[in-house]
Amino acid sequence: MSNPLTSPLPLESRLVERVWGGTRLISAGGDTSKKIGEAWVIGEDNHVSGGPHAGQTLAELTKQFPAELLGTRASGTRFPLLIKLLDCADWLSVQVHPDDAQAHALEGEGHLGKTEAWQVLDADAGAQIIAGIQEGTSQDTLNTAILAGKVMDHVAYAPVQAGDTFMIHAGTVHALGPGVFLYEVQQTSDLTYRIYDWDRPAAAGRTLHLEKSAEVSRPWPAPAPPLSPTGDAVQELTRCNYFVLERLNSKGGTLESDTAGQTFHVLTVTVGEAQVEAGGETWRLGQFESLLLPAAVGAYQLSGDFEMLRSSLPD
């Protein structure tokens, strides 16, 4: 196949039921009896929904066109990020993710760790998360508490509101609370170790992983307070070795940007509607819709009255 991926790629979202899920991700007229916790919007298992590559998965395209899709900042032939929308009507399990070396050691070759970032899109009054461990807690104390089922004596709670950004490095004990709706960008991994699950029955496929959790958890304090919006057209929210997350906004004007062959750009509208002109094509994105721009797309233009999030690879 010779198509060099110079046009945007629309992908089909995957809705995932979770015991803690809500109804915000269910489209109008949908079955509201289901608890939809996650929409996997960009990831290697998502299928292209239109154009010359319709029906192919992002994993297949990445193997066929690694340079054109991923860009010069990437290594390997796997799509390196997974992007989700999460709707939390109840507490998620208190959990932790390994880093790359730990994932390989504990789960075997081919497994990746999981560092992630959260951008809060909406939150009920009084909504909270768990992120990190109370300051002064030693590694030995944390390990003992995890193995004894007493980690809740040491976790750090944080209030959340729309616009907050949290970086959750591998090793951070964390959980999302009720009333939180957010965007999550993470490494391509679904490797999660549960520490505490609010006394839900383990027989429902929600086993705890106490020994592995103790091995990978670190007594890190809560992440730094979220940045305040600057009002700039492009504001970097957070970055790490795996991704950069930015907030873009336009009040009816036009933003010019360029993948420059260096990295793909994932665009997700969070407020309003945006028009994307790229690769000789024009796309309209409504609220919570996403579009993947391969690295080979090059220069592109955004217009409209919108706020959006953009994820890409760091330089």
PDB file of C-alpha atoms in Angstrom:
ATOM      1  CA  MET A   1       0.000   0.000   0.000  1.00  0.00           C
ATOM      2  CA  SER A   2       1.518   3.310  -1.042  1.00  0.00           C
ATOM      3  CA  ASN A   3      -0.673   5.935   0.639  1.00  0.00           C
ATOM      4  CA  PRO A   4       1.784   8.066   2.662  1.00  0.00           C
ATOM      5  CA  LEU A   5      -0.722   9.163   5.342  1.00  0.00           C
ATOM      6  CA  THR A   6      -0.749  12.850   4.479  1.00  0.00           C
ATOM      7  CA  SER A   7      -4.403  13.232   5.510  1.00  0.00           C
ATOM      8  CA  PRO A   8      -6.061  13.092   8.949  1.00  0.00           C
ATOM      9  CA  LEU A   9      -7.359   9.773  10.282  1.00  0.00           C
ATOM     10  CA  PRO A  10     -10.815   9.554  11.896  1.00  0.00           C
ATOM     11  CA  LEU A  11     -11.094   6.634  14.336  1.00  0.00           C
ATOM     12  CA  GLU A  12     -14.067   4.756  15.761  1.00  0.00           C
ATOM     13  CA  SER A  13     -14.390   5.107  19.527  1.00  0.00           C
ATOM     14  CA  ARG A  14     -14.744   2.015  21.702  1.00  0.00           C
ATOM     15  CA  LEU A  15     -17.196   2.301  24.600  1.00  0.00           C
ATOM     16  CA  VAL A  16     -16.312   0.186  27.632  1.00  0.00           C
ATOM     17  CA  GLU A  17     -18.708  -0.722  30.444  1.00  0.00           C
ATOM     18  CA  ARG A  18     -17.314  -0.358  33.965  1.00  0.00           C
ATOM     19  CA  VAL A  19     -18.901  -1.007  37.346  1.00  0.00           C
ATOM     20  CA  TRP A  20     -18.114   2.615  38.272  1.00  0.00           C
ATOM     21  CA  GLY A  21     -19.297   4.130  34.959  1.00  0.00           C
ATOM     22  CA  GLY A  22     -22.005   6.721  34.283  1.00  0.00           C
ATOM     23  CA  THR A  23     -24.154   7.904  31.375  1.00  0.00           C
ATOM     24  CA  ARG A  24     -22.291  10.934  29.941  1.00  0.00           C
ATOM     25  CA  LEU A  25     -20.669   8.875  27.188  1.00  0.00           C
ATOM     26  CA  ILE A  26     -23.973   7.395  26.001  1.00  0.00           C
ATOM     27  CA  SER A  27     -25.312   9.159  22.912  1.00  0.00           C
ATOM     28  CA  ALA A  28     -28.825  10.599  22.823  1.00  0.00           C
ATOM     29  CA  GLY A  29     -31.387   7.809  22.716  1.00  0.00           C
ATOM     30  CA  GLY A  30     -28.862   5.223  23.901  1.00  0.00           C
ATOM     31  CA  ASP A  31     -29.335   2.596  26.593  1.00  0.00           C
ATOM     32  CA  THR A  32     -28.869   4.508  29.839  1.00  0.00           C
ATOM     33  CA  SER A  33     -29.087   1.292  31.871  1.00  0.00           C
ATOM     34  CA  LYS A  34     -25.486   0.596  30.874  1.00  0.00           C
ATOM     35  CA  LYS A  35     -22.618   1.938  32.961  1.00  0.00           C
ATOM     36  CA  ILE A  36     -20.206   3.306  30.361  1.00  0.00           C
ATOM     37  CA  GLY A  37     -17.004   4.226  32.147  1.00  0.00           C
ATOM     38  CA  GLU A  38     -14.614   4.733  29.249  1.00  0.00           C
ATOM     39  CA  ALA A  39     -14.509   5.764  25.618  1.00  0.00           C
ATOM     40  CA  TRP A  40     -11.226   4.648  24.050  1.00  0.00           C
ATOM     41  CA  VAL A  41     -10.956   7.317  21.370  1.00  0.00           C
ATOM     42  CA  ILE A  42      -7.376   6.974  20.066  1.00  0.00           C
ATOM     43  CA  GLY A  43      -5.371   3.777  20.477  1.00  0.00           C
ATOM     44  CA  GLU A  44      -3.745   0.990  18.547  1.00  0.00           C
ATOM     45  CA  ASP A  45      -6.906  -1.163  18.621  1.00  0.00           C
ATOM     46  CA  ASN A  46      -9.172   1.552  17.216  1.00  0.00           C
ATOM     47  CA  HIS A  47     -10.329   1.181  13.606  1.00  0.00           C
ATOM     48  CA  VAL A  48     -10.121   3.920  10.989  1.00  0.00           C
ATOM     49  CA  SER A  49     -13.688   4.976  10.179  1.00  0.00           C
ATOM     50  CA  GLY A  50     -13.204   6.552   6.730  1.00  0.00           C
ATOM     51  CA  GLY A  51     -10.865   7.258   3.839  1.00  0.00           C
ATOM     52  CA  PRO A  52      -8.473   4.904   2.007  1.00  0.00           C
ATOM     53  CA  HIS A  53      -7.514   3.112   5.248  1.00  0.00           C
ATOM     54  CA  ALA A  54     -11.053   2.528   6.531  1.00  0.00           C
ATOM     55  CA  GLY A  55     -11.345  -0.680   8.539  1.00  0.00           C
ATOM     56  CA  GLN A  56      -7.676  -0.937   9.415  1.00  0.00           C
ATOM     57  CA  THR A  57      -6.554  -0.655  13.003  1.00  0.00           C
ATOM     58  CA  LEU A  58      -4.126   1.983  14.126  1.00  0.00           C
ATOM     59  CA  ALA A  59      -1.730  -0.830  15.081  1.00  0.00           C
ATOM     60  CA  GLU A  60      -1.755  -2.131  11.508  1.00  0.00           C
ATOM     61  CA  LEU A  61      -1.152   1.323  10.038  1.00  0.00           C
ATOM     62  CA  THR A  62       1.676   2.026  12.458  1.00  0.00           C
ATOM     63  CA  LYS A  63       3.498  -1.123  11.380  1.00  0.00           C
ATOM     64  CA  GLN A  64       2.995  -0.274   7.690  1.00  0.00           C
ATOM     65  CA  PHE A  65       3.899   3.427   7.900  1.00  0.00           C
ATOM     66  CA  PRO A  66       5.843   4.016  11.135  1.00  0.00           C
ATOM     67  CA  ALA A  67       7.755   7.082   9.935  1.00  0.00           C
ATOM     68  CA  GLU A  68       4.771   8.746   8.245  1.00  0.00           C
ATOM     69  CA  LEU A  69       2.416   8.127  11.161  1.00  0.00           C
ATOM     70  CA  LEU A  70       4.634   8.497  14.228  1.00  0.00           C
ATOM     71  CA  GLY A  71       7.352  10.908  13.078  1.00  0.00           C
ATOM     72  CA  THR A  72      11.018  11.307  13.875  1.00  0.00           C
ATOM     73  CA  ARG A  73      10.535  11.642  17.643  1.00  0.00           C
ATOM     74  CA  ALA A  74       9.168   8.100  17.935  1.00  0.00           C
ATOM     75  CA  SER A  75      10.910   4.779  18.297  1.00  0.00           C
ATOM     76  CA  GLY A  76       9.469   1.395  17.396  1.00  0.00           C
ATOM     77  CA  THR A  77       6.436   0.430  15.355  1.00  0.00           C
ATOM     78  CA  ARG A  78       3.710   0.539  18.028  1.00  0.00           C
ATOM     79  CA  PHE A  79       1.383   3.491  18.397  1.00  0.00           C
ATOM     80  CA  PRO A  80       2.714   4.802  21.714  1.00  0.00           C
ATOM     81  CA  LEU A  81      -0.333   6.508  23.273  1.00  0.00           C
ATOM     82  CA  LEU A  82      -3.838   5.595  24.383  1.00  0.00           C
ATOM     83  CA  ILE A  83      -6.373   8.394  24.830  1.00  0.00           C
ATOM     84  CA  LYS A  84      -9.663   7.951  26.669  1.00  0.00           C
ATOM     85  CA  LEU A  85     -12.630   9.850  28.045  1.00  0.00           C
ATOM     86  CA  LEU A  86     -13.678   8.642  31.514  1.00  0.00           C
ATOM     87  CA  ASP A  87     -17.051   9.139  33.216  1.00  0.00           C
ATOM     88  CA  CYS A  88     -16.915   8.272  36.914  1.00  0.00           C
ATOM     89  CA  ALA A  89     -20.213   7.814  38.748  1.00  0.00           C
ATOM     90  CA  ASP A  90     -18.522   5.908  41.585  1.00  0.00           C
ATOM     91  CA  TRP A  91     -15.008   5.486  42.966  1.00  0.00           C
ATOM     92  CA  LEU A  92     -12.546   3.631  40.755  1.00  0.00           C
ATOM     93  CA  SER A  93     -10.319   1.135  42.527  1.00  0.00           C
ATOM     94  CA  VAL A  94      -7.312   2.518  44.356  1.00  0.00           C
ATOM     95  CA  GLN A  95      -4.563   1.373  42.032  1.00  0.00           C
ATOM     96  CA  VAL A  96      -1.034   1.773  40.766  1.00  0.00           C
ATOM     97  CA  HIS A  97       0.778   1.213  37.469  1.00  0.00           C
ATOM     98  CA  PRO A  98       4.307  -0.129  36.947  1.00  0.00           C
ATOM     99  CA  ASP A  99       6.985   1.628  34.929  1.00  0.00           C
ATOM    100  CA  ASP A 100       8.458   0.035  31.790  1.00  0.00           C
ATOM    101  CA  ALA A 101      11.178  -1.924  33.596  1.00  0.00           C
ATOM    102  CA  GLN A 102       8.762  -3.199  36.244  1.00  0.00           C
ATOM    103  CA  ALA A 103       6.169  -4.193  33.625  1.00  0.00           C
ATOM    104  CA  HIS A 104       8.786  -6.201  31.748  1.00  0.00           C
ATOM    105  CA  ALA A 105      10.040  -7.876  34.931  1.00  0.00           C
ATOM    106  CA  LEU A 106       6.598  -8.688  36.363  1.00  0.00           C
ATOM    107  CA  GLU A 107       4.569  -9.404  33.204  1.00  0.00           C
ATOM    108  CA  GLY A 108       7.102 -10.360  30.546  1.00  0.00           C
ATOM    109  CA  GLU A 109       8.428  -9.118  27.238  1.00  0.00           C
ATOM    110  CA  GLY A 110       6.191  -6.762  25.273  1.00  0.00           C
ATOM    111  CA  HIS A 111       4.496  -5.255  28.316  1.00  0.00           C
ATOM    112  CA  LEU A 112       4.798  -1.502  28.868  1.00  0.00           C
ATOM    113  CA  GLY A 113       4.434   0.595  31.968  1.00  0.00           C
ATOM    114  CA  LYS A 114       1.778   3.235  32.343  1.00  0.00           C
ATOM    115  CA  THR A 115       2.368   6.904  33.042  1.00  0.00           C
ATOM    116  CA  GLU A 116      -0.729   9.004  32.409  1.00  0.00           C
ATOM    117  CA  ALA A 117      -2.142  12.506  32.694  1.00  0.00           C
ATOM    118  CA  TRP A 118      -5.666  13.620  33.483  1.00  0.00           C
ATOM    119  CA  GLN A 119      -7.427  16.751  32.251  1.00  0.00           C
ATOM    120  CA  VAL A 120     -10.656  17.323  34.178  1.00  0.00           C
ATOM    121  CA  LEU A 121     -13.478  18.303  31.813  1.00  0.00           C
ATOM    122  CA  ASP A 122     -16.271  18.512  34.365  1.00  0.00           C
ATOM    123  CA  ALA A 123     -16.658  17.772  38.067  1.00  0.00           C
ATOM    124  CA  ASP A 124     -19.537  17.811  40.516  1.00  0.00           C
ATOM    125  CA  ALA A 125     -19.285  20.106  43.520  1.00  0.00           C
ATOM    126  CA  GLY A 126     -17.094  18.467  46.135  1.00  0.00           C
ATOM    127  CA  ALA A 127     -15.611  15.908  43.735  1.00  0.00           C
ATOM    128  CA  GLN A 128     -12.283  14.383  44.791  1.00  0.00           C
ATOM    129  CA  ILE A 129      -9.514  12.149  43.559  1.00  0.00           C
ATOM    130  CA  ILE A 130      -6.796  10.170  45.290  1.00  0.00           C
ATOM    131  CA  ALA A 131      -3.357  11.055  43.958  1.00  0.00           C
ATOM    132  CA  GLY A 132      -0.233  10.116  45.848  1.00  0.00           C
ATOM    133  CA  ILE A 133       0.588   9.342  49.465  1.00  0.00           C
ATOM    134  CA  GLN A 134       0.570  11.534  52.552  1.00  0.00           C
ATOM    135  CA  GLU A 135       3.895  13.264  53.071  1.00  0.00           C
ATOM    136  CA  GLY A 136       6.208  11.617  55.583  1.00  0.00           C
ATOM    137  CA  THR A 137       5.110   8.072  54.711  1.00  0.00           C
ATOM    138  CA  SER A 138       8.136   5.805  54.231  1.00  0.00           C
ATOM    139  CA  GLN A 139       8.477   3.106  51.581  1.00  0.00           C
ATOM    140  CA  ASP A 140       8.409   0.392  54.267  1.00  0.00           C
ATOM    141  CA  THR A 141       5.273   1.853  55.833  1.00  0.00           C
ATOM    142  CA  LEU A 142       3.550   2.038  52.455  1.00  0.00           C
ATOM    143  CA  ASN A 143       4.492  -1.545  51.541  1.00  0.00           C
ATOM    144  CA  THR A 144       3.268  -2.855  54.894  1.00  0.00           C
ATOM    145  CA  ALA A 145      -0.021  -0.950  54.562  1.00  0.00           C
ATOM    146  CA  ILE A 146      -0.655  -2.263  51.051  1.00  0.00           C
ATOM    147  CA  LEU A 147      -0.033  -5.889  52.023  1.00  0.00           C
ATOM    148  CA  ALA A 148      -2.216  -5.499  55.150  1.00  0.00           C
ATOM    149  CA  GLY A 149      -5.109  -3.909  53.240  1.00  0.00           C
ATOM    150  CA  LYS A 150      -4.656  -0.583  55.037  1.00  0.00           C
ATOM    151  CA  VAL A 151      -3.456   1.702  52.229  1.00  0.00           C
ATOM    152  CA  MET A 152      -6.415   4.035  52.820  1.00  0.00           C
ATOM    153  CA  ASP A 153      -4.741   5.197  56.034  1.00  0.00           C
ATOM    154  CA  HIS A 154      -2.007   6.833  53.924  1.00  0.00           C
ATOM    155  CA  VAL A 155      -3.533   8.074  50.641  1.00  0.00           C
ATOM    156  CA  ALA A 156      -3.711  11.776  49.747  1.00  0.00           C
ATOM    157  CA  TYR A 157      -7.062  13.202  48.608  1.00  0.00           C
ATOM    158  CA  ALA A 158      -7.319  16.254  46.343  1.00  0.00           C
ATOM    159  CA  PRO A 159     -10.368  18.328  45.317  1.00  0.00           C
ATOM    160  CA  VAL A 160     -10.898  18.701  41.578  1.00  0.00           C
ATOM    161  CA  GLN A 161     -12.693  21.072  39.255  1.00  0.00           C
ATOM    162  CA  ALA A 162     -12.997  21.520  35.503  1.00  0.00           C
ATOM    163  CA  GLY A 163      -9.717  22.632  33.948  1.00  0.00           C
ATOM    164  CA  ASP A 164      -7.430  20.867  36.422  1.00  0.00           C
ATOM    165  CA  THR A 165      -4.499  18.826  35.070  1.00  0.00           C
ATOM    166  CA  PHE A 166      -2.786  15.999  36.945  1.00  0.00           C
ATOM    167  CA  MET A 167       0.326  14.053  35.953  1.00  0.00           C
ATOM    168  CA  ILE A 168       0.203  10.515  37.326  1.00  0.00           C
ATOM    169  CA  HIS A 169       3.631   8.943  36.956  1.00  0.00           C
ATOM    170  CA  ALA A 170       4.015   5.167  37.151  1.00  0.00           C
ATOM    171  CA  GLY A 171       4.290   4.224  40.834  1.00  0.00           C
ATOM    172  CA  THR A 172       1.723   6.808  41.987  1.00  0.00           C
ATOM    173  CA  VAL A 173      -1.143   5.380  44.064  1.00  0.00           C
ATOM    174  CA  HIS A 174      -4.338   6.916  42.680  1.00  0.00           C
ATOM    175  CA  ALA A 175      -8.104   6.696  42.140  1.00  0.00           C
ATOM    176  CA  LEU A 176     -10.792   8.802  40.483  1.00  0.00           C
ATOM    177  CA  GLY A 177     -13.865   9.728  42.487  1.00  0.00           C
ATOM    178  CA  PRO A 178     -17.587  10.096  41.744  1.00  0.00           C
ATOM    179  CA  GLY A 179     -18.735  13.024  39.629  1.00  0.00           C
ATOM    180  CA  VAL A 180     -15.496  13.374  37.651  1.00  0.00           C
ATOM    181  CA  PHE A 181     -15.481  13.465  33.846  1.00  0.00           C
ATOM    182  CA  LEU A 182     -12.044  13.670  32.262  1.00  0.00           C
ATOM    183  CA  TYR A 183      -9.663  13.210  29.362  1.00  0.00           C
ATOM    184  CA  GLU A 184      -6.789  10.787  29.911  1.00  0.00           C
ATOM    185  CA  VAL A 185      -3.622  10.427  27.848  1.00  0.00           C
ATOM    186  CA  GLN A 186      -1.349   7.536  28.724  1.00  0.00           C
ATOM    187  CA  GLN A 187       1.233   5.111  27.462  1.00  0.00           C
ATOM    188  CA  THR A 188      -0.076   2.270  25.315  1.00  0.00           C
ATOM    189  CA  SER A 189      -0.792  -0.040  28.227  1.00  0.00           C
ATOM    190  CA  ASP A 190      -3.782  -1.262  30.203  1.00  0.00           C
ATOM    191  CA  LEU A 191      -1.650  -2.710  33.003  1.00  0.00           C
ATOM    192  CA  THR A 192      -3.254  -1.895  36.351  1.00  0.00           C
ATOM    193  CA  TYR A 193      -2.639  -3.308  39.821  1.00  0.00           C
ATOM    194  CA  ARG A 194      -5.580  -2.913  42.227  1.00  0.00           C
ATOM    195  CA  ILE A 195      -4.787  -2.151  45.852  1.00  0.00           C
ATOM    196  CA  TYR A 196      -8.261  -1.484  47.264  1.00  0.00           C
ATOM    197  CA  ASP A 197     -11.658  -1.781  45.554  1.00  0.00           C
ATOM    198  CA  TRP A 198     -14.147  -0.359  48.055  1.00  0.00           C
ATOM    199  CA  ASP A 199     -15.194  -3.886  49.120  1.00  0.00           C
ATOM    200  CA  ARG A 200     -16.555  -4.825  45.708  1.00  0.00           C
ATOM    201  CA  PRO A 201     -16.649  -8.635  45.214  1.00  0.00           C
ATOM    202  CA  ALA A 202     -13.411  -9.978  43.731  1.00  0.00           C
ATOM    203  CA  ALA A 203     -15.463 -12.694  42.049  1.00  0.00           C
ATOM    204  CA  ALA A 204     -16.647 -10.098  39.527  1.00  0.00           C
ATOM    205  CA  GLY A 205     -13.237 -10.156  37.849  1.00  0.00           C
ATOM    206  CA  ARG A 206     -11.833  -7.432  40.108  1.00  0.00           C
ATOM    207  CA  THR A 207      -9.029  -9.271  41.887  1.00  0.00           C
ATOM    208  CA  LEU A 208      -6.606  -7.318  44.060  1.00  0.00           C
ATOM    209  CA  HIS A 209      -2.888  -7.395  43.247  1.00  0.00           C
ATOM    210  CA  LEU A 210      -1.328  -6.595  46.604  1.00  0.00           C
ATOM    211  CA  GLU A 211       2.139  -8.095  46.176  1.00  0.00           C
ATOM    212  CA  LYS A 212       2.720  -6.501  42.774  1.00  0.00           C
ATOM    213  CA  SER A 213       1.245  -3.224  44.023  1.00  0.00           C
ATOM    214  CA  ALA A 214       3.657  -3.151  46.943  1.00  0.00           C
ATOM    215  CA  GLU A 215       6.551  -3.804  44.585  1.00  0.00           C
ATOM    216  CA  VAL A 216       5.809  -0.906  42.238  1.00  0.00           C
ATOM    217  CA  SER A 217       4.158   1.724  44.512  1.00  0.00           C
ATOM    218  CA  ARG A 218       6.188   4.703  45.643  1.00  0.00           C
ATOM    219  CA  PRO A 219       5.365   7.034  48.584  1.00  0.00           C
ATOM    220  CA  TRP A 220       5.249  10.105  46.384  1.00  0.00           C
ATOM    221  CA  PRO A 221       3.202  13.065  47.630  1.00  0.00           C
ATOM    222  CA  ALA A 222       0.250  14.480  45.722  1.00  0.00           C
ATOM    223  CA  PRO A 223       1.122  16.077  42.348  1.00  0.00           C
ATOM    224  CA  ALA A 224       1.749  19.810  42.153  1.00  0.00           C
ATOM    225  CA  PRO A 225      -1.337  22.060  42.078  1.00  0.00           C
ATOM    226  CA  PRO A 226      -2.854  22.386  38.592  1.00  0.00           C
ATOM    227  CA  LEU A 227      -1.852  25.305  36.382  1.00  0.00           C
ATOM    228  CA  SER A 228      -4.242  28.202  35.979  1.00  0.00           C
ATOM    229  CA  PRO A 229      -5.415  28.932  32.417  1.00  0.00           C
ATOM    230  CA  THR A 230      -3.262  31.641  30.831  1.00  0.00           C
ATOM    231  CA  GLY A 231      -5.646  32.658  28.075  1.00  0.00           C
ATOM    232  CA  ASP A 232      -2.913  31.989  25.507  1.00  0.00           C
ATOM    233  CA  ALA A 233      -3.956  30.364  22.251  1.00  0.00           C
ATOM    234  CA  VAL A 234      -1.646  27.433  23.068  1.00  0.00           C
ATOM    235  CA  GLN A 235      -0.815  26.482  26.654  1.00  0.00           C
ATOM    236  CA  GLU A 236       1.326  23.504  27.616  1.00  0.00           C
ATOM    237  CA  LEU A 237      -0.389  21.692  30.487  1.00  0.00           C
ATOM    238  CA  THR A 238       2.089  18.930  31.247  1.00  0.00           C
ATOM    239  CA  ARG A 239       4.819  16.818  29.688  1.00  0.00           C
ATOM    240  CA  CYS A 240       6.883  13.742  30.438  1.00  0.00           C
ATOM    241  CA  ASN A 241       9.118  11.331  28.537  1.00  0.00           C
ATOM    242  CA  TYR A 242       6.064   9.832  26.816  1.00  0.00           C
ATOM    243  CA  PHE A 243       3.773  12.697  25.796  1.00  0.00           C
ATOM    244  CA  VAL A 244       3.041  16.416  25.784  1.00  0.00           C
ATOM    245  CA  LEU A 245      -0.468  17.664  26.585  1.00  0.00           C
ATOM    246  CA  GLU A 246      -1.535  21.157  25.460  1.00  0.00           C
ATOM    247  CA  ARG A 247      -4.716  23.217  25.637  1.00  0.00           C
ATOM    248  CA  LEU A 248      -5.617  25.197  22.486  1.00  0.00           C
ATOM    249  CA  ASN A 249      -8.324  27.820  22.319  1.00  0.00           C
ATOM    250  CA  SER A 250      -9.703  30.172  19.716  1.00  0.00           C
ATOM    251  CA  LYS A 251     -12.506  32.708  19.991  1.00  0.00           C
ATOM    252  CA  GLY A 252     -13.410  32.615  16.332  1.00  0.00           C
ATOM    253  CA  GLY A 253      -9.894  33.167  15.028  1.00  0.00           C
ATOM    254  CA  THR A 254      -7.429  30.900  13.261  1.00  0.00           C
ATOM    255  CA  LEU A 255      -4.497  28.901  14.634  1.00  0.00           C
ATOM    256  CA  GLU A 256      -1.675  27.683  12.418  1.00  0.00           C
ATOM    257  CA  SER A 257       0.304  24.592  13.355  1.00  0.00           C
ATOM    258  CA  ASP A 258       2.590  21.966  11.854  1.00  0.00           C
ATOM    259  CA  THR A 259       3.439  18.358  12.662  1.00  0.00           C
ATOM    260  CA  ALA A 260       6.703  18.981  10.751  1.00  0.00           C
ATOM    261  CA  GLY A 261       7.205  15.258  10.283  1.00  0.00           C
ATOM    262  CA  GLN A 262       8.271  15.031  13.932  1.00  0.00           C
ATOM    263  CA  THR A 263       5.198  13.702  15.710  1.00  0.00           C
ATOM    264  CA  PHE A 264       1.534  12.906  15.206  1.00  0.00           C
ATOM    265  CA  HIS A 265      -1.002  15.302  16.767  1.00  0.00           C
ATOM    266  CA  VAL A 266      -4.194  14.069  18.423  1.00  0.00           C
ATOM    267  CA  LEU A 267      -6.877  16.772  18.552  1.00  0.00           C
ATOM    268  CA  THR A 268      -9.898  16.499  20.878  1.00  0.00           C
ATOM    269  CA  VAL A 269     -12.460  19.305  21.108  1.00  0.00           C
ATOM    270  CA  THR A 270     -13.653  19.909  24.667  1.00  0.00           C
ATOM    271  CA  VAL A 271     -15.732  23.083  24.150  1.00  0.00           C
ATOM    272  CA  GLY A 272     -17.464  24.338  21.014  1.00  0.00           C
ATOM    273  CA  GLU A 273     -16.704  23.256  17.465  1.00  0.00           C
ATOM    274  CA  ALA A 274     -13.512  23.402  15.401  1.00  0.00           C
ATOM    275  CA  GLN A 275     -12.732  23.255  11.718  1.00  0.00           C
ATOM    276  CA  VAL A 276      -9.508  21.442  10.819  1.00  0.00           C
ATOM    277  CA  GLU A 277      -7.907  22.030   7.416  1.00  0.00           C
ATOM    278  CA  ALA A 278      -5.136  19.525   6.776  1.00  0.00           C
ATOM    279  CA  GLY A 279      -3.795  17.506   3.882  1.00  0.00           C
ATOM    280  CA  GLY A 280      -6.132  19.224   1.437  1.00  0.00           C
ATOM    281  CA  GLU A 281      -9.194  18.167   3.456  1.00  0.00           C
ATOM    282  CA  THR A 282     -11.565  19.932   5.834  1.00  0.00           C
ATOM    283  CA  TRP A 283     -12.968  18.299   8.966  1.00  0.00           C
ATOM    284  CA  ARG A 284     -15.452  19.575  11.516  1.00  0.00           C
ATOM    285  CA  LEU A 285     -15.065  18.387  15.085  1.00  0.00           C
ATOM    286  CA  GLY A 286     -17.838  18.791  17.646  1.00  0.00           C
ATOM    287  CA  GLN A 287     -17.532  18.566  21.401  1.00  0.00           C
ATOM    288  CA  PHE A 288     -15.571  15.484  22.544  1.00  0.00           C
ATOM    289  CA  GLU A 289     -14.773  14.422  18.982  1.00  0.00           C
ATOM    290  CA  SER A 290     -11.168  13.542  18.106  1.00  0.00           C
ATOM    291  CA  LEU A 291      -8.981  13.409  15.013  1.00  0.00           C
ATOM    292  CA  LEU A 292      -5.510  11.964  14.517  1.00  0.00           C
ATOM    293  CA  LEU A 293      -3.088  13.898  12.332  1.00  0.00           C
ATOM    294  CA  PRO A 294      -0.155  11.699  11.223  1.00  0.00           C
ATOM    295  CA  ALA A 295       3.302  13.237  11.362  1.00  0.00           C
ATOM    296  CA  ALA A 296       3.377  13.352   7.554  1.00  0.00           C
ATOM    297  CA  VAL A 297       0.404  15.753   7.426  1.00  0.00           C
ATOM    298  CA  GLY A 298       2.647  18.787   7.960  1.00  0.00           C
ATOM    299  CA  ALA A 299       1.070  22.238   8.180  1.00  0.00           C
ATOM    300  CA  TYR A 300      -2.581  22.530   9.225  1.00  0.00           C
ATOM    301  CA  GLN A 301      -5.055  25.196  10.283  1.00  0.00           C
ATOM    302  CA  LEU A 302      -7.643  25.323  13.061  1.00  0.00           C
ATOM    303  CA  SER A 303     -10.556  27.761  13.094  1.00  0.00           C
ATOM    304  CA  GLY A 304     -13.764  28.315  15.019  1.00  0.00           C
ATOM    305  CA  ASP A 305     -14.832  29.089  18.572  1.00  0.00           C
ATOM    306  CA  PHE A 306     -13.415  26.208  20.596  1.00  0.00           C
ATOM    307  CA  GLU A 307     -11.178  24.781  23.254  1.00  0.00           C
ATOM    308  CA  MET A 308      -9.339  21.574  22.471  1.00  0.00           C
ATOM    309  CA  LEU A 309      -6.659  19.312  23.865  1.00  0.00           C
ATOM    310  CA  ARG A 310      -3.679  18.234  21.804  1.00  0.00           C
ATOM    311  CA  SER A 311      -1.476  15.253  22.617  1.00  0.00           C
ATOM    312  CA  SER A 312       1.811  14.554  20.870  1.00  0.00           C
ATOM    313  CA  LEU A 313       5.277  13.107  21.461  1.00  0.00           C
ATOM    314  CA  PRO A 314       7.901  15.161  23.326  1.00  0.00           C
ATOM    315  CA  ASP A 315      11.065  16.422  21.683  1.00  0.00           C
TER     316      ASP A 315
END
